[in-house]
Amino acid sequence: MTNMTADSNALNLLDDLLKKAKTKGADAADAVFFHSSSVSHSQRMGKLEKLERDEAHDLGLRVFKGKRQAIVSSTDTSSAALDELLDRALAMADVVPEDPYCGIADPEQIATSFPELEMYDPEEPDAQTLIERAKQCEEAALSVEGIHNSGGADASWGMASIAMAASNGFRGGYRSSGQSVSVSVLAQGEDGMERDYDFTSAIFAEDLDSPQSVGRSAGERTVKRLNARKPQTMTAPVIFDPRVSAGLMGHMIGAINGPAIARGTSFLKDKLEQQIFSKGITIVDDPHLHRGVRSKPFDGEGLQNRKTVLVDDGVLQTWILSLSSARQLGLQSTAHASRGTSGTPGPSVTNLYMEAGSVSVRDLISDIKSGFYVTEMMGSSVNGLTGDYSRGASGFWIENGEITHPVGEATIAGNLLEMYLKTTPADDLVMRYGSNAPTLRVDGMTIAGS
């Protein structure tokens, strides 16, 4: 079955390659073809710095002989080049070590229908539109009182077309697109300069925030950071702004990833079907989210993907598995495989989000006598085996339920196992990124000036 948005020429190319692979001795094979196009513009202080267009395509082939697999890729799709590519792959499959967990899906496992997800905007903005977006964004940022310099404004558009086929009968593809506007600016304070940024991104132009609002936001954020102070060392609540709150989920995803579980190198390896977050917290991965920036109609191995509740009422429900990692654990794939052209498929999430809580941000902060509202994170020291967590941070101090002065050169630390159980979500979830969470409060963290 073929998705209506699939590139039929690319699929036919893959079909021919797979037929040759079987004819020449492969037991099974799959192949993927990527084509991308992008236009980007950047300017600084009103002057053009870049206006360029990129076009690229890449093909990846994976062949199997018994329990041996080989992967090759090429940007040359001529008949002679693909014949050479195939011969090289088959020769490699004769000599590589066996992998007892490799292999494509059984025919009854593959997806046979694909949802329409509105992942592609067919209207490509022209160069002048991108130039005007960046211009308006930077001008709005520079108009904010206290802003004296610009790190530059960017406006871009891009699309990707993906086609995939396998010798088990799978045949499908899809297109996706995205566009964005961003700016960063600088302000000078008594204790030195500060910088900040803002951006908007979406699949469809109509869903972008206005360039002017992005610019004003970037300027206002920058000015608010001036004259930051280091915090005193203490144990206190930390509030994670939505800009950074999804990072806490990201550490969980790394810890429930199939290969990490199979190796035993995860701080959550013994936590399946146990309480890992506070009650009331639900975390979802949804590849079929309407206009989601990471939506896709099937996974990287041709399996039918679906909305999956990873954490329900604080209880961990599942691992994140591809076919290989599932076989290693004696389980079924969760249809989370993703892939490129030069590596084996591996598990990853799509549109990840934590559902909103029931308390407002104002109420989340109101009872904090001393605490830290974090808006930016720097560096990372997170131990995937133990869950020990330590990161540089900046933001604002909270005194008696009110945000007071900016904070910089700080470190926050804890252990993720304890932090998750002390997490409270606010009600302000906005689906802005590929990974989204509302404002989060985590009690009992260590805060120190670096």
Coordinates of N, CA, C and O in Angstrom, one line a residue, residues 214-330:
V214 N 7.7 37.8 17.9 CA 8.9 37.0 18.2 C 10.1 37.9 18.6 O 10.8 37.8 19.6
G215 N 10.2 39.0 17.8 CA 11.3 40.0 18.0 C 11.1 40.7 19.4 O 12.1 40.8 20.1
R216 N 9.9 41.1 19.6 CA 9.7 41.8 20.9 C 9.9 40.9 22.1 O 10.5 41.3 23.1
S217 N 9.5 39.7 22.0 CA 9.7 38.7 23.0 C 11.2 38.5 23.3 O 11.7 38.5 24.4
A218 N 12.0 38.4 22.2 CA 13.4 38.2 22.4 C 14.1 39.4 23.1 O 14.9 39.2 23.9
G219 N 13.7 40.6 22.7 CA 14.2 41.8 23.3 C 13.9 41.9 24.7 O 14.7 42.2 25.6
E220 N 12.6 41.7 25.1 CA 12.2 41.8 26.5 C 12.8 40.7 27.3 O 13.2 41.0 28.5
R221 N 13.0 39.5 26.8 CA 13.6 38.5 27.6 C 15.1 38.8 27.9 O 15.6 38.6 29.0
T222 N 15.8 39.4 26.9 CA 17.2 39.8 27.1 C 17.3 40.9 28.2 O 18.2 40.8 29.0
V223 N 16.5 41.9 28.1 CA 16.6 43.0 29.1 C 16.3 42.5 30.5 O 17.0 43.0 31.4
K224 N 15.4 41.6 30.6 CA 15.1 41.1 32.0 C 16.3 40.3 32.6 O 16.3 40.2 33.8
R225 N 17.2 39.9 31.8 CA 18.3 39.1 32.3 C 19.5 40.0 32.9 O 20.4 39.4 33.4
L226 N 19.4 41.3 32.6 CA 20.5 42.1 33.0 C 20.7 42.2 34.5 O 19.8 42.1 35.3
N227 N 22.0 42.3 34.9 CA 22.5 42.4 36.3 C 22.1 41.2 37.1 O 21.6 41.3 38.2
A228 N 22.3 40.0 36.6 CA 22.0 38.8 37.3 C 22.9 38.5 38.4 O 24.1 39.0 38.4
R229 N 22.4 37.8 39.4 CA 23.2 37.5 40.6 C 23.4 36.0 40.8 O 22.5 35.2 40.3
K230 N 24.4 35.6 41.4 CA 24.6 34.2 41.8 C 23.7 33.9 43.0 O 23.6 34.7 43.9
P231 N 23.1 32.7 43.0 CA 22.3 32.3 44.2 C 23.2 31.8 45.3 O 24.3 31.3 45.1
Q232 N 22.7 31.8 46.5 CA 23.3 31.1 47.6 C 23.0 29.6 47.5 O 22.0 29.2 47.0
T233 N 23.9 28.8 48.1 CA 23.6 27.4 48.1 C 22.5 27.0 49.1 O 22.5 27.5 50.3
M234 N 21.6 26.3 48.6 CA 20.4 25.9 49.5 C 19.7 24.7 48.8 O 19.9 24.4 47.6
T235 N 18.8 24.2 49.5 CA 17.8 23.2 49.0 C 16.5 23.9 48.9 O 16.0 24.4 49.9
A236 N 15.9 23.9 47.7 CA 14.7 24.7 47.5 C 14.0 24.2 46.3 O 14.5 23.4 45.5
P237 N 12.7 24.6 46.0 CA 12.0 24.3 44.8 C 12.6 24.9 43.6 O 13.1 26.0 43.6
V238 N 12.6 24.2 42.5 CA 13.0 24.7 41.2 C 11.8 24.7 40.3 O 11.1 23.6 40.1
I239 N 11.5 25.8 39.6 CA 10.5 25.8 38.6 C 11.2 25.8 37.2 O 12.1 26.6 36.9
F240 N 10.7 24.9 36.4 CA 11.3 24.7 35.0 C 10.3 25.4 34.0 O 9.2 24.9 33.9
D241 N 10.8 26.4 33.4 CA 10.0 27.1 32.3 C 9.7 26.1 31.2 O 10.5 25.2 30.9
P242 N 8.6 26.3 30.4 CA 8.4 25.4 29.3 C 9.5 25.3 28.2 O 9.6 24.3 27.5
R243 N 10.3 26.3 28.2 CA 11.5 26.3 27.3 C 12.4 25.1 27.7 O 13.1 24.6 26.8
V244 N 12.5 24.8 28.9 CA 13.5 23.8 29.4 C 12.8 22.5 30.1 O 13.5 21.5 30.3
S245 N 11.5 22.6 30.4 CA 10.9 21.5 31.2 C 10.9 20.2 30.4 O 11.0 19.1 31.1
A246 N 10.8 20.2 29.1 CA 10.7 18.9 28.4 C 12.0 18.2 28.5 O 12.1 16.9 28.3
G247 N 13.1 18.8 28.9 CA 14.4 18.1 29.1 C 14.3 17.0 30.1 O 15.0 16.0 30.0
L248 N 13.5 17.2 31.1 CA 13.3 16.2 32.1 C 12.7 14.9 31.5 O 13.1 13.8 31.9
M249 N 11.8 15.1 30.6 CA 11.3 13.9 29.9 C 12.3 13.3 29.0 O 12.3 12.0 28.8
G250 N 13.2 14.1 28.4 CA 14.2 13.6 27.5 C 15.1 12.6 28.2 O 15.5 11.6 27.7
H251 N 15.4 12.9 29.5 CA 16.3 11.9 30.3 C 15.5 10.6 30.5 O 16.1 9.5 30.5
M252 N 14.2 10.7 30.7 CA 13.4 9.5 30.9 C 13.4 8.7 29.6 O 13.6 7.4 29.6
I253 N 13.3 9.3 28.4 CA 13.3 8.6 27.2 C 14.6 7.9 26.9 O 14.6 6.7 26.5
G254 N 15.7 8.5 27.3 CA 17.0 7.8 27.1 C 17.0 6.6 28.0 O 17.7 5.6 27.7
A255 N 16.4 6.7 29.2 CA 16.4 5.6 30.2 C 15.5 4.4 29.9 O 15.6 3.3 30.4
I256 N 14.4 4.7 29.0 CA 13.5 3.6 28.7 C 13.7 3.1 27.3 O 12.9 2.3 26.7
N257 N 14.8 3.6 26.7 CA 15.1 3.1 25.3 C 15.6 1.7 25.3 O 16.4 1.3 26.2
G258 N 15.0 0.9 24.4 CA 15.3 -0.6 24.4 C 16.8 -1.0 24.6 O 17.1 -1.8 25.4
P259 N 17.7 -0.4 23.8 CA 19.1 -0.8 23.9 C 19.7 -0.6 25.3 O 20.4 -1.4 25.8
A260 N 19.3 0.6 25.9 CA 19.7 0.8 27.3 C 19.2 -0.2 28.3 O 19.9 -0.6 29.2
I261 N 18.0 -0.6 28.1 CA 17.4 -1.6 29.0 C 18.1 -2.9 28.7 O 18.4 -3.7 29.7
A262 N 18.3 -3.3 27.5 CA 19.0 -4.6 27.2 C 20.4 -4.6 27.8 O 20.8 -5.7 28.2
R263 N 21.1 -3.5 27.8 CA 22.4 -3.5 28.3 C 22.4 -3.4 29.8 O 23.5 -3.6 30.5
G264 N 21.3 -3.0 30.4 CA 21.2 -2.8 31.8 C 21.9 -1.5 32.3 O 22.3 -1.4 33.5
T265 N 22.0 -0.5 31.4 CA 22.7 0.7 31.7 C 21.7 1.9 31.9 O 21.9 3.0 31.5
S266 N 20.6 1.6 32.6 CA 19.5 2.6 32.7 C 19.1 2.7 34.2 O 18.9 1.6 34.9
F267 N 18.9 3.9 34.7 CA 18.4 4.0 36.1 C 17.0 3.6 36.2 O 16.5 3.5 37.4
L268 N 16.3 3.4 35.1 CA 14.9 2.9 35.2 C 14.7 1.4 34.8 O 13.6 1.0 34.5
K269 N 15.8 0.7 34.7 CA 15.8 -0.7 34.2 C 14.9 -1.6 35.0 O 14.3 -2.6 34.4
D270 N 14.6 -1.3 36.2 CA 13.8 -2.2 37.1 C 12.4 -1.5 37.4 O 11.7 -1.9 38.3
K271 N 12.1 -0.5 36.7 CA 10.9 0.4 37.0 C 9.7 0.2 36.2 O 8.7 0.9 36.3
L272 N 9.7 -0.8 35.3 CA 8.5 -1.0 34.4 C 7.3 -1.3 35.3 O 7.4 -2.2 36.2
E273 N 6.2 -0.7 35.0 CA 4.9 -0.8 35.7 C 5.0 -0.4 37.2 O 4.3 -0.8 38.1
Q274 N 6.0 0.5 37.5 CA 6.1 1.0 38.8 C 6.0 2.6 38.7 O 6.1 3.2 37.7
Q275 N 5.7 3.2 39.9 CA 5.5 4.6 40.0 C 6.9 5.3 39.9 O 7.8 5.1 40.7
I276 N 7.1 6.1 38.8 CA 8.3 6.8 38.6 C 8.1 8.3 38.7 O 9.0 9.1 39.1
F277 N 6.9 8.8 38.4 CA 6.5 10.2 38.5 C 5.4 10.3 39.6 O 4.8 9.3 39.9
S278 N 5.2 11.5 40.0 CA 4.1 11.7 41.0 C 2.8 11.4 40.3 O 2.6 11.5 39.1
K279 N 1.8 11.0 41.1 CA 0.5 10.7 40.7 C -0.1 11.9 39.9 O 0.1 13.0 40.2
G280 N -0.9 11.5 38.9 CA -1.5 12.5 38.0 C -0.7 12.9 36.8 O -1.3 13.5 35.9
I281 N 0.5 12.5 36.7 CA 1.3 12.8 35.5 C 1.2 11.8 34.4 O 1.3 10.6 34.7
T282 N 0.9 12.3 33.2 CA 0.7 11.4 32.1 C 1.7 11.9 31.0 O 1.7 13.1 30.7
I283 N 2.4 11.0 30.4 CA 3.4 11.3 29.3 C 3.0 10.5 28.1 O 2.9 9.3 28.2
V284 N 2.9 11.2 26.9 CA 2.4 10.5 25.7 C 3.3 10.8 24.6 O 4.0 11.8 24.5
D285 N 3.4 9.8 23.7 CA 4.1 9.9 22.4 C 3.1 9.7 21.3 O 2.4 8.6 21.3
D286 N 2.9 10.7 20.4 CA 1.8 10.6 19.4 C 2.4 10.9 18.0 O 2.5 12.1 17.7
P287 N 2.7 9.9 17.2 CA 3.2 10.1 15.9 C 2.1 10.6 14.9 O 2.4 11.0 13.8
H288 N 0.9 10.5 15.3 CA -0.2 11.0 14.5 C -0.8 12.3 14.9 O -2.0 12.6 14.5
L289 N -0.1 13.1 15.6 CA -0.6 14.4 16.1 C -0.8 15.3 14.9 O 0.0 15.4 14.0
H290 N -2.0 15.9 14.8 CA -2.4 16.8 13.7 C -1.4 17.9 13.6 O -1.2 18.7 14.6
R291 N -0.7 18.1 12.5 CA 0.3 19.1 12.3 C 1.5 19.1 13.3 O 2.1 20.1 13.5
G292 N 1.7 17.9 13.8 CA 2.8 17.7 14.7 C 4.1 17.8 14.0 O 4.3 17.2 12.9
V293 N 5.1 18.4 14.6 CA 6.4 18.7 13.9 C 7.2 17.4 13.7 O 8.1 17.3 12.9
R294 N 6.9 16.3 14.4 CA 7.6 15.0 14.3 C 6.6 13.9 13.9 O 6.9 12.7 14.0
S295 N 5.4 14.3 13.4 CA 4.5 13.3 13.0 C 5.0 12.4 11.8 O 5.7 12.9 11.0
K296 N 4.6 11.2 11.8 CA 4.8 10.3 10.6 C 3.8 9.2 10.6 O 3.4 8.7 11.7
P297 N 3.5 8.7 9.4 CA 2.4 7.7 9.3 C 2.8 6.3 9.6 O 1.9 5.4 9.8
F298 N 4.1 5.9 9.7 CA 4.5 4.6 10.0 C 5.9 4.8 10.6 O 6.6 5.8 10.5
D299 N 6.4 3.7 11.2 CA 7.8 3.8 11.8 C 8.8 3.5 10.8 O 8.6 3.1 9.7
G300 N 10.1 3.5 11.3 CA 11.2 3.3 10.4 C 11.5 1.9 9.9 O 12.4 1.7 9.2
E301 N 10.6 1.0 10.3 CA 10.7 -0.4 9.9 C 9.4 -0.8 9.2 O 9.2 -2.0 9.0
G302 N 8.5 0.2 8.9 CA 7.3 -0.1 8.2 C 6.2 -0.6 9.0 O 5.1 -1.1 8.5
L303 N 6.3 -0.5 10.4 CA 5.2 -0.9 11.3 C 4.2 0.2 11.5 O 4.5 1.4 11.4
Q304 N 3.0 -0.2 11.8 CA 1.9 0.8 12.0 C 2.2 1.4 13.4 O 2.1 0.7 14.4
N305 N 2.5 2.7 13.4 CA 2.7 3.3 14.7 C 1.4 3.9 15.2 O 0.4 3.9 14.6
R306 N 1.4 4.3 16.5 CA 0.2 4.7 17.1 C 0.5 5.6 18.3 O 1.7 5.6 18.8
K307 N -0.5 6.3 18.8 CA -0.4 7.0 20.1 C -0.1 6.1 21.2 O -0.8 5.1 21.4
T308 N 0.9 6.4 22.0 CA 1.3 5.5 23.1 C 1.4 6.3 24.4 O 2.1 7.3 24.5
V309 N 0.8 5.8 25.4 CA 0.9 6.4 26.8 C 2.1 5.7 27.4 O 2.1 4.5 27.7
L310 N 3.2 6.5 27.6 CA 4.4 6.0 28.2 C 4.3 6.0 29.7 O 4.8 5.0 30.4
V311 N 3.7 7.0 30.3 CA 3.5 7.1 31.8 C 2.1 7.5 32.0 O 1.6 8.4 31.5
D312 N 1.4 6.7 32.8 CA 0.0 6.9 33.2 C -0.2 7.0 34.7 O 0.2 6.1 35.4
D313 N -0.6 8.2 35.1 CA -0.8 8.4 36.5 C 0.5 8.2 37.3 O 0.5 7.7 38.4
G314 N 1.6 8.5 36.6 CA 2.9 8.4 37.2 C 3.6 7.1 37.1 O 4.7 6.9 37.4
V315 N 2.8 6.1 36.5 CA 3.4 4.7 36.4 C 3.9 4.5 35.0 O 3.3 4.7 34.0
L316 N 5.2 4.0 34.9 CA 5.8 3.7 33.7 C 5.1 2.5 33.0 O 5.0 1.4 33.6
Q317 N 4.7 2.7 31.7 CA 3.9 1.7 31.1 C 4.6 0.8 30.1 O 4.2 -0.4 29.8
T318 N 5.7 1.3 29.5 CA 6.4 0.5 28.4 C 7.8 1.0 28.2 O 8.2 2.1 28.6
W319 N 8.6 0.2 27.5 CA 9.8 0.6 27.0 C 9.6 1.2 25.6 O 8.5 1.0 25.0
I320 N 10.6 1.8 25.0 CA 10.6 2.3 23.6 C 11.4 1.3 22.8 O 12.6 1.2 23.0
L321 N 10.8 0.6 21.8 CA 11.4 -0.5 21.2 C 11.3 -0.5 19.7 O 10.3 -0.1 19.1
S322 N 12.4 -0.9 19.0 CA 12.4 -1.2 17.6 C 12.3 -2.7 17.5 O 12.3 -3.4 18.6
L323 N 12.4 -3.3 16.3 CA 12.3 -4.7 16.2 C 13.5 -5.4 16.8 O 13.4 -6.4 17.6
S324 N 14.7 -4.9 16.6 CA 15.9 -5.5 17.1 C 15.9 -5.5 18.6 O 16.2 -6.5 19.3
S325 N 15.7 -4.3 19.2 CA 15.7 -4.2 20.7 C 14.6 -5.0 21.3 O 14.8 -5.6 22.4
A326 N 13.4 -5.1 20.6 CA 12.3 -6.0 21.2 C 12.7 -7.4 21.2 O 12.5 -8.1 22.2
R327 N 13.3 -7.9 20.1 CA 13.8 -9.3 20.1 C 14.8 -9.6 21.1 O 14.8 -10.7 21.8
Q328 N 15.7 -8.6 21.4 CA 16.7 -8.8 22.4 C 16.1 -9.0 23.8 O 16.6 -9.7 24.7
L329 N 14.9 -8.3 24.0 CA 14.3 -8.4 25.3 C 13.1 -9.4 25.4 O 12.5 -9.5 26.4
G330 N 12.9 -10.1 24.2 CA 11.8 -11.1 24.2 C 10.5 -10.5 24.2 O 9.5 -11.0 24.7

